[in-house]
Amino acid sequence: EAQVTQNPRYLITVTGKKLTVTCSQNMNHEYMSWYRQDPGLGLRQIYYSMNVEVTDKGDVPEGYKVSRKEKRNFPLILESPSPNQTSLYFCASSPIEGGRYEQYFGPGTRLTVT
Amino acid sequence: LAKTTQPISMDSYEGQEVNITCSHNNIATNDYITWYQQFPSQGPRFIIQGYKTKVTNEVASLFIPADRKSSTLSLPRVSLSDTAVYYCLVGLGAGSYQLTFGKGTKLSVIP
């Protein structure tokens, strides 16, 4: 089954404790992206990746890191989480075909930083 | 930057046709227009995508005028299960692959 998986689905942590949220897709998509969603603010892009070893900043990259060492995986790293990073996070992947972006989204990771 | 503007919310009765319009005045020449549906606490789901004129699939139609500065998602005969937030998305084009969602339109279907 074609899918994007994220782990963990729920995470409660404390300020400053480094964490990683994993994202994996099995569709051989070139494009992968991370979003955060907060009430009233919609979906905001954190980082995206065009292919292996190619990443770039989205709208809200501060406080986050990403890496793309393999095509299928795109982990999101919070080196020193803070309470304002409490949010619902979505990973997505998409084929790239001209200007087309048909993104497939993961189920989401709900992060709480206390 | 090709940002989008949509109505914040809409109400509709079951069985009616719903049209949601999105404004994207600065859309780039090579950008496609994509619509997503999102239910609470779930990831967005692709509905339809188009470049110009009209596109239709089994769940929706997408109308894009010649100037491409707006687009309209049409949902025929909505049901209660269509209650969701609908997002219009356009790429930024010009070699940039950064994508910006608008705040979406919350559609409430009333029995």
PDB file of N, CA and C in Angstrom, chain A residues 28-90:
ATOM      1  N   ASN A  28       8.618   6.185  -3.842  1.00  0.00           N
ATOM      2  CA  ASN A  28       9.761   6.641  -4.632  1.00  0.00           C
ATOM      3  C   ASN A  28       9.627   8.104  -5.082  1.00  0.00           C
ATOM      4  N   HIS A  29       8.991   8.904  -4.242  1.00  0.00           N
ATOM      5  CA  HIS A  29       8.802  10.323  -4.568  1.00  0.00           C
ATOM      6  C   HIS A  29      10.072  11.115  -4.347  1.00  0.00           C
ATOM      7  N   GLU A  30      10.282  12.072  -5.255  1.00  0.00           N
ATOM      8  CA  GLU A  30      11.459  12.935  -5.107  1.00  0.00           C
ATOM      9  C   GLU A  30      11.237  13.986  -4.015  1.00  0.00           C
ATOM     10  N   TYR A  31      10.065  14.563  -3.997  1.00  0.00           N
ATOM     11  CA  TYR A  31       9.777  15.714  -3.130  1.00  0.00           C
ATOM     12  C   TYR A  31       9.205  15.256  -1.802  1.00  0.00           C
ATOM     13  N   MET A  32       9.785  15.785  -0.705  1.00  0.00           N
ATOM     14  CA  MET A  32       9.245  15.550   0.628  1.00  0.00           C
ATOM     15  C   MET A  32       9.229  16.860   1.401  1.00  0.00           C
ATOM     16  N   SER A  33       8.306  16.935   2.343  1.00  0.00           N
ATOM     17  CA  SER A  33       8.122  18.215   3.028  1.00  0.00           C
ATOM     18  C   SER A  33       7.586  17.985   4.424  1.00  0.00           C
ATOM     19  N   TRP A  34       7.873  18.924   5.309  1.00  0.00           N
ATOM     20  CA  TRP A  34       7.306  18.945   6.653  1.00  0.00           C
ATOM     21  C   TRP A  34       6.470  20.206   6.832  1.00  0.00           C
ATOM     22  N   TYR A  35       5.296  20.024   7.479  1.00  0.00           N
ATOM     23  CA  TYR A  35       4.408  21.129   7.803  1.00  0.00           C
ATOM     24  C   TYR A  35       4.061  21.071   9.280  1.00  0.00           C
ATOM     25  N   ARG A  36       3.751  22.230   9.823  1.00  0.00           N
ATOM     26  CA  ARG A  36       3.131  22.272  11.128  1.00  0.00           C
ATOM     27  C   ARG A  36       1.780  22.951  10.990  1.00  0.00           C
ATOM     28  N   GLN A  37       0.851  22.517  11.837  1.00  0.00           N
ATOM     29  CA  GLN A  37      -0.488  23.084  11.775  1.00  0.00           C
ATOM     30  C   GLN A  37      -0.889  23.539  13.156  1.00  0.00           C
ATOM     31  N   ASP A  38      -1.261  24.793  13.245  1.00  0.00           N
ATOM     32  CA  ASP A  38      -1.697  25.388  14.498  1.00  0.00           C
ATOM     33  C   ASP A  38      -3.061  26.031  14.286  1.00  0.00           C
ATOM     34  N   PRO A  39      -3.896  26.035  15.320  1.00  0.00           N
ATOM     35  CA  PRO A  39      -5.246  26.599  15.182  1.00  0.00           C
ATOM     36  C   PRO A  39      -5.229  28.021  14.639  1.00  0.00           C
ATOM     37  N   GLY A  40      -6.013  28.262  13.618  1.00  0.00           N
ATOM     38  CA  GLY A  40      -6.110  29.599  13.045  1.00  0.00           C
ATOM     39  C   GLY A  40      -5.001  29.984  12.095  1.00  0.00           C
ATOM     40  N   LEU A  41      -3.986  29.141  11.984  1.00  0.00           N
ATOM     41  CA  LEU A  41      -2.842  29.488  11.130  1.00  0.00           C
ATOM     42  C   LEU A  41      -2.715  28.585   9.911  1.00  0.00           C
ATOM     43  N   GLY A  42      -3.533  27.580   9.803  1.00  0.00           N
ATOM     44  CA  GLY A  42      -3.452  26.698   8.655  1.00  0.00           C
ATOM     45  C   GLY A  42      -2.182  25.862   8.667  1.00  0.00           C
ATOM     46  N   LEU A  43      -1.792  25.415   7.494  1.00  0.00           N
ATOM     47  CA  LEU A  43      -0.591  24.594   7.343  1.00  0.00           C
ATOM     48  C   LEU A  43       0.578  25.468   6.925  1.00  0.00           C
ATOM     49  N   ARG A  44       1.665  25.363   7.646  1.00  0.00           N
ATOM     50  CA  ARG A  44       2.840  26.146   7.310  1.00  0.00           C
ATOM     51  C   ARG A  44       4.019  25.215   7.054  1.00  0.00           C
ATOM     52  N   GLN A  45       4.702  25.455   5.968  1.00  0.00           N
ATOM     53  CA  GLN A  45       5.797  24.583   5.574  1.00  0.00           C
ATOM     54  C   GLN A  45       7.052  24.906   6.379  1.00  0.00           C
ATOM     55  N   ILE A  46       7.696  23.860   6.890  1.00  0.00           N
ATOM     56  CA  ILE A  46       8.891  24.033   7.711  1.00  0.00           C
ATOM     57  C   ILE A  46      10.149  23.886   6.843  1.00  0.00           C
ATOM     58  N   TYR A  47      10.302  22.746   6.232  1.00  0.00           N
ATOM     59  CA  TYR A  47      11.390  22.447   5.315  1.00  0.00           C
ATOM     60  C   TYR A  47      10.853  21.556   4.207  1.00  0.00           C
ATOM     61  N   TYR A  48      11.573  21.569   3.092  1.00  0.00           N
ATOM     62  CA  TYR A  48      11.246  20.654   2.027  1.00  0.00           C
ATOM     63  C   TYR A  48      12.531  20.129   1.403  1.00  0.00           C
ATOM     64  N   SER A  49      12.373  19.060   0.628  1.00  0.00           N
ATOM     65  CA  SER A  49      13.523  18.438  -0.004  1.00  0.00           C
ATOM     66  C   SER A  49      13.152  18.026  -1.416  1.00  0.00           C
ATOM     67  N   MET A  50      13.985  18.417  -2.358  1.00  0.00           N
ATOM     68  CA  MET A  50      13.743  18.075  -3.751  1.00  0.00           C
ATOM     69  C   MET A  50      14.254  16.695  -4.109  1.00  0.00           C
ATOM     70  N   ASN A  51      15.265  16.244  -3.370  1.00  0.00           N
ATOM     71  CA  ASN A  51      15.830  14.919  -3.618  1.00  0.00           C
ATOM     72  C   ASN A  51      16.874  14.643  -2.547  1.00  0.00           C
ATOM     73  N   VAL A  52      17.557  13.528  -2.645  1.00  0.00           N
ATOM     74  CA  VAL A  52      18.573  13.181  -1.654  1.00  0.00           C
ATOM     75  C   VAL A  52      19.616  14.294  -1.567  1.00  0.00           C
ATOM     76  N   GLU A  53      19.923  14.683  -0.324  1.00  0.00           N
ATOM     77  CA  GLU A  53      20.924  15.708  -0.022  1.00  0.00           C
ATOM     78  C   GLU A  53      20.538  17.101  -0.509  1.00  0.00           C
ATOM     79  N   VAL A  54      19.294  17.312  -0.907  1.00  0.00           N
ATOM     80  CA  VAL A  54      18.836  18.632  -1.348  1.00  0.00           C
ATOM     81  C   VAL A  54      17.662  19.063  -0.473  1.00  0.00           C
ATOM     82  N   THR A  55      17.903  20.021   0.418  1.00  0.00           N
ATOM     83  CA  THR A  55      16.841  20.511   1.300  1.00  0.00           C
ATOM     84  C   THR A  55      16.826  22.029   1.272  1.00  0.00           C
ATOM     85  N   ASP A  56      15.695  22.602   1.640  1.00  0.00           N
ATOM     86  CA  ASP A  56      15.602  24.062   1.688  1.00  0.00           C
ATOM     87  C   ASP A  56      14.534  24.476   2.685  1.00  0.00           C
ATOM     88  N   LYS A  57      14.628  25.726   3.110  1.00  0.00           N
ATOM     89  CA  LYS A  57      13.729  26.248   4.117  1.00  0.00           C
ATOM     90  C   LYS A  57      12.362  26.567   3.540  1.00  0.00           C
ATOM     91  N   GLY A  58      11.349  26.327   4.381  1.00  0.00           N
ATOM     92  CA  GLY A  58      10.000  26.756   4.054  1.00  0.00           C
ATOM     93  C   GLY A  58       9.689  28.062   4.750  1.00  0.00           C
ATOM     94  N   ASP A  59       8.451  28.216   5.179  1.00  0.00           N
ATOM     95  CA  ASP A  59       8.022  29.464   5.810  1.00  0.00           C
ATOM     96  C   ASP A  59       8.480  29.614   7.258  1.00  0.00           C
ATOM     97  N   VAL A  60       8.592  28.504   7.985  1.00  0.00           N
ATOM     98  CA  VAL A  60       8.880  28.568   9.421  1.00  0.00           C
ATOM     99  C   VAL A  60       9.974  27.585   9.821  1.00  0.00           C
ATOM    100  N   PRO A  61      11.218  27.765   9.368  1.00  0.00           N
ATOM    101  CA  PRO A  61      12.269  26.774   9.630  1.00  0.00           C
ATOM    102  C   PRO A  61      12.971  26.908  10.980  1.00  0.00           C
ATOM    103  N   GLU A  62      12.764  28.048  11.664  1.00  0.00           N
ATOM    104  CA  GLU A  62      13.528  28.300  12.886  1.00  0.00           C
ATOM    105  C   GLU A  62      13.257  27.241  13.940  1.00  0.00           C
ATOM    106  N   GLY A  63      14.339  26.680  14.494  1.00  0.00           N
ATOM    107  CA  GLY A  63      14.212  25.687  15.548  1.00  0.00           C
ATOM    108  C   GLY A  63      14.136  24.258  15.061  1.00  0.00           C
ATOM    109  N   TYR A  64      14.206  24.069  13.762  1.00  0.00           N
ATOM    110  CA  TYR A  64      14.108  22.733  13.173  1.00  0.00           C
ATOM    111  C   TYR A  64      15.311  22.439  12.288  1.00  0.00           C
ATOM    112  N   LYS A  65      15.607  21.142  12.166  1.00  0.00           N
ATOM    113  CA  LYS A  65      16.592  20.669  11.199  1.00  0.00           C
ATOM    114  C   LYS A  65      16.013  19.477  10.471  1.00  0.00           C
ATOM    115  N   VAL A  66      16.499  19.242   9.264  1.00  0.00           N
ATOM    116  CA  VAL A  66      16.090  18.069   8.507  1.00  0.00           C
ATOM    117  C   VAL A  66      17.317  17.485   7.829  1.00  0.00           C
ATOM    118  N   SER A  67      17.167  16.266   7.369  1.00  0.00           N
ATOM    119  CA  SER A  67      18.193  15.639   6.545  1.00  0.00           C
ATOM    120  C   SER A  67      17.512  14.715   5.545  1.00  0.00           C
ATOM    121  N   ARG A  68      18.187  14.483   4.437  1.00  0.00           N
ATOM    122  CA  ARG A  68      17.644  13.581   3.412  1.00  0.00           C
ATOM    123  C   ARG A  68      18.808  12.749   2.884  1.00  0.00           C
ATOM    124  N   LYS A  69      19.111  11.727   3.628  1.00  0.00           N
ATOM    125  CA  LYS A  69      20.217  10.855   3.248  1.00  0.00           C
ATOM    126  C   LYS A  69      19.757   9.719   2.338  1.00  0.00           C
ATOM    127  N   GLU A  70      18.486   9.375   2.436  1.00  0.00           N
ATOM    128  CA  GLU A  70      17.904   8.352   1.569  1.00  0.00           C
ATOM    129  C   GLU A  70      16.634   8.945   0.968  1.00  0.00           C
ATOM    130  N   LYS A  71      16.272   8.461  -0.194  1.00  0.00           N
ATOM    131  CA  LYS A  71      15.119   9.020  -0.880  1.00  0.00           C
ATOM    132  C   LYS A  71      13.837   8.820  -0.085  1.00  0.00           C
ATOM    133  N   ARG A  72      13.678   7.722   0.599  1.00  0.00           N
ATOM    134  CA  ARG A  72      12.436   7.394   1.250  1.00  0.00           C
ATOM    135  C   ARG A  72      12.258   8.076   2.602  1.00  0.00           C
ATOM    136  N   ASN A  73      13.328   8.541   3.233  1.00  0.00           N
ATOM    137  CA  ASN A  73      13.250   9.056   4.602  1.00  0.00           C
ATOM    138  C   ASN A  73      13.562  10.546   4.687  1.00  0.00           C
ATOM    139  N   PHE A  74      12.814  11.213   5.572  1.00  0.00           N
ATOM    140  CA  PHE A  74      12.998  12.661   5.731  1.00  0.00           C
ATOM    141  C   PHE A  74      12.693  13.016   7.183  1.00  0.00           C
ATOM    142  N   PRO A  75      13.614  12.759   8.091  1.00  0.00           N
ATOM    143  CA  PRO A  75      13.355  13.034   9.505  1.00  0.00           C
ATOM    144  C   PRO A  75      13.380  14.524   9.844  1.00  0.00           C
ATOM    145  N   LEU A  76      12.560  14.878  10.828  1.00  0.00           N
ATOM    146  CA  LEU A  76      12.508  16.239  11.351  1.00  0.00           C
ATOM    147  C   LEU A  76      13.148  16.224  12.734  1.00  0.00           C
ATOM    148  N   ILE A  77      14.114  17.101  12.937  1.00  0.00           N
ATOM    149  CA  ILE A  77      14.889  17.118  14.177  1.00  0.00           C
ATOM    150  C   ILE A  77      14.651  18.430  14.910  1.00  0.00           C
ATOM    151  N   LEU A  78      14.303  18.310  16.184  1.00  0.00           N
ATOM    152  CA  LEU A  78      14.191  19.476  17.052  1.00  0.00           C
ATOM    153  C   LEU A  78      15.330  19.358  18.053  1.00  0.00           C
ATOM    154  N   GLU A  79      16.375  20.162  17.868  1.00  0.00           N
ATOM    155  CA  GLU A  79      17.582  20.046  18.697  1.00  0.00           C
ATOM    156  C   GLU A  79      17.301  20.473  20.149  1.00  0.00           C
ATOM    157  N   SER A  80      16.523  21.513  20.316  1.00  0.00           N
ATOM    158  CA  SER A  80      16.201  22.012  21.647  1.00  0.00           C
ATOM    159  C   SER A  80      14.757  22.510  21.654  1.00  0.00           C
ATOM    160  N   PRO A  81      13.811  21.587  21.772  1.00  0.00           N
ATOM    161  CA  PRO A  81      12.405  21.965  21.649  1.00  0.00           C
ATOM    162  C   PRO A  81      11.982  23.001  22.683  1.00  0.00           C
ATOM    163  N   SER A  82      11.063  23.856  22.264  1.00  0.00           N
ATOM    164  CA  SER A  82      10.499  24.850  23.163  1.00  0.00           C
ATOM    165  C   SER A  82       8.974  24.751  23.096  1.00  0.00           C
ATOM    166  N   PRO A  83       8.277  25.283  24.103  1.00  0.00           N
ATOM    167  CA  PRO A  83       6.812  25.175  24.131  1.00  0.00           C
ATOM    168  C   PRO A  83       6.129  25.728  22.879  1.00  0.00           C
ATOM    169  N   ASN A  84       6.719  26.725  22.210  1.00  0.00           N
ATOM    170  CA  ASN A  84       6.066  27.266  21.009  1.00  0.00           C
ATOM    171  C   ASN A  84       6.175  26.321  19.808  1.00  0.00           C
ATOM    172  N   GLN A  85       6.829  25.182  19.995  1.00  0.00           N
ATOM    173  CA  GLN A  85       6.860  24.165  18.953  1.00  0.00           C
ATOM    174  C   GLN A  85       5.816  23.070  19.196  1.00  0.00           C
ATOM    175  N   THR A  86       5.000  23.266  20.211  1.00  0.00           N
ATOM    176  CA  THR A  86       3.855  22.399  20.419  1.00  0.00           C
ATOM    177  C   THR A  86       2.912  22.589  19.240  1.00  0.00           C
ATOM    178  N   SER A  87       2.653  21.497  18.541  1.00  0.00           N
ATOM    179  CA  SER A  87       1.882  21.621  17.308  1.00  0.00           C
ATOM    180  C   SER A  87       1.554  20.237  16.761  1.00  0.00           C
ATOM    181  N   LEU A  88       0.774  20.230  15.673  1.00  0.00           N
ATOM    182  CA  LEU A  88       0.507  19.017  14.914  1.00  0.00           C
ATOM    183  C   LEU A  88       1.389  19.067  13.667  1.00  0.00           C
ATOM    184  N   TYR A  89       2.189  18.032  13.474  1.00  0.00           N
ATOM    185  CA  TYR A  89       3.156  18.023  12.383  1.00  0.00           C
ATOM    186  C   TYR A  89       2.758  16.993  11.330  1.00  0.00           C
ATOM    187  N   PHE A  90       2.876  17.395  10.085  1.00  0.00           N
ATOM    188  CA  PHE A  90       2.591  16.495   8.972  1.00  0.00           C
ATOM    189  C   PHE A  90       3.792  16.418   8.037  1.00  0.00           C
TER     190      PHE A  90
END
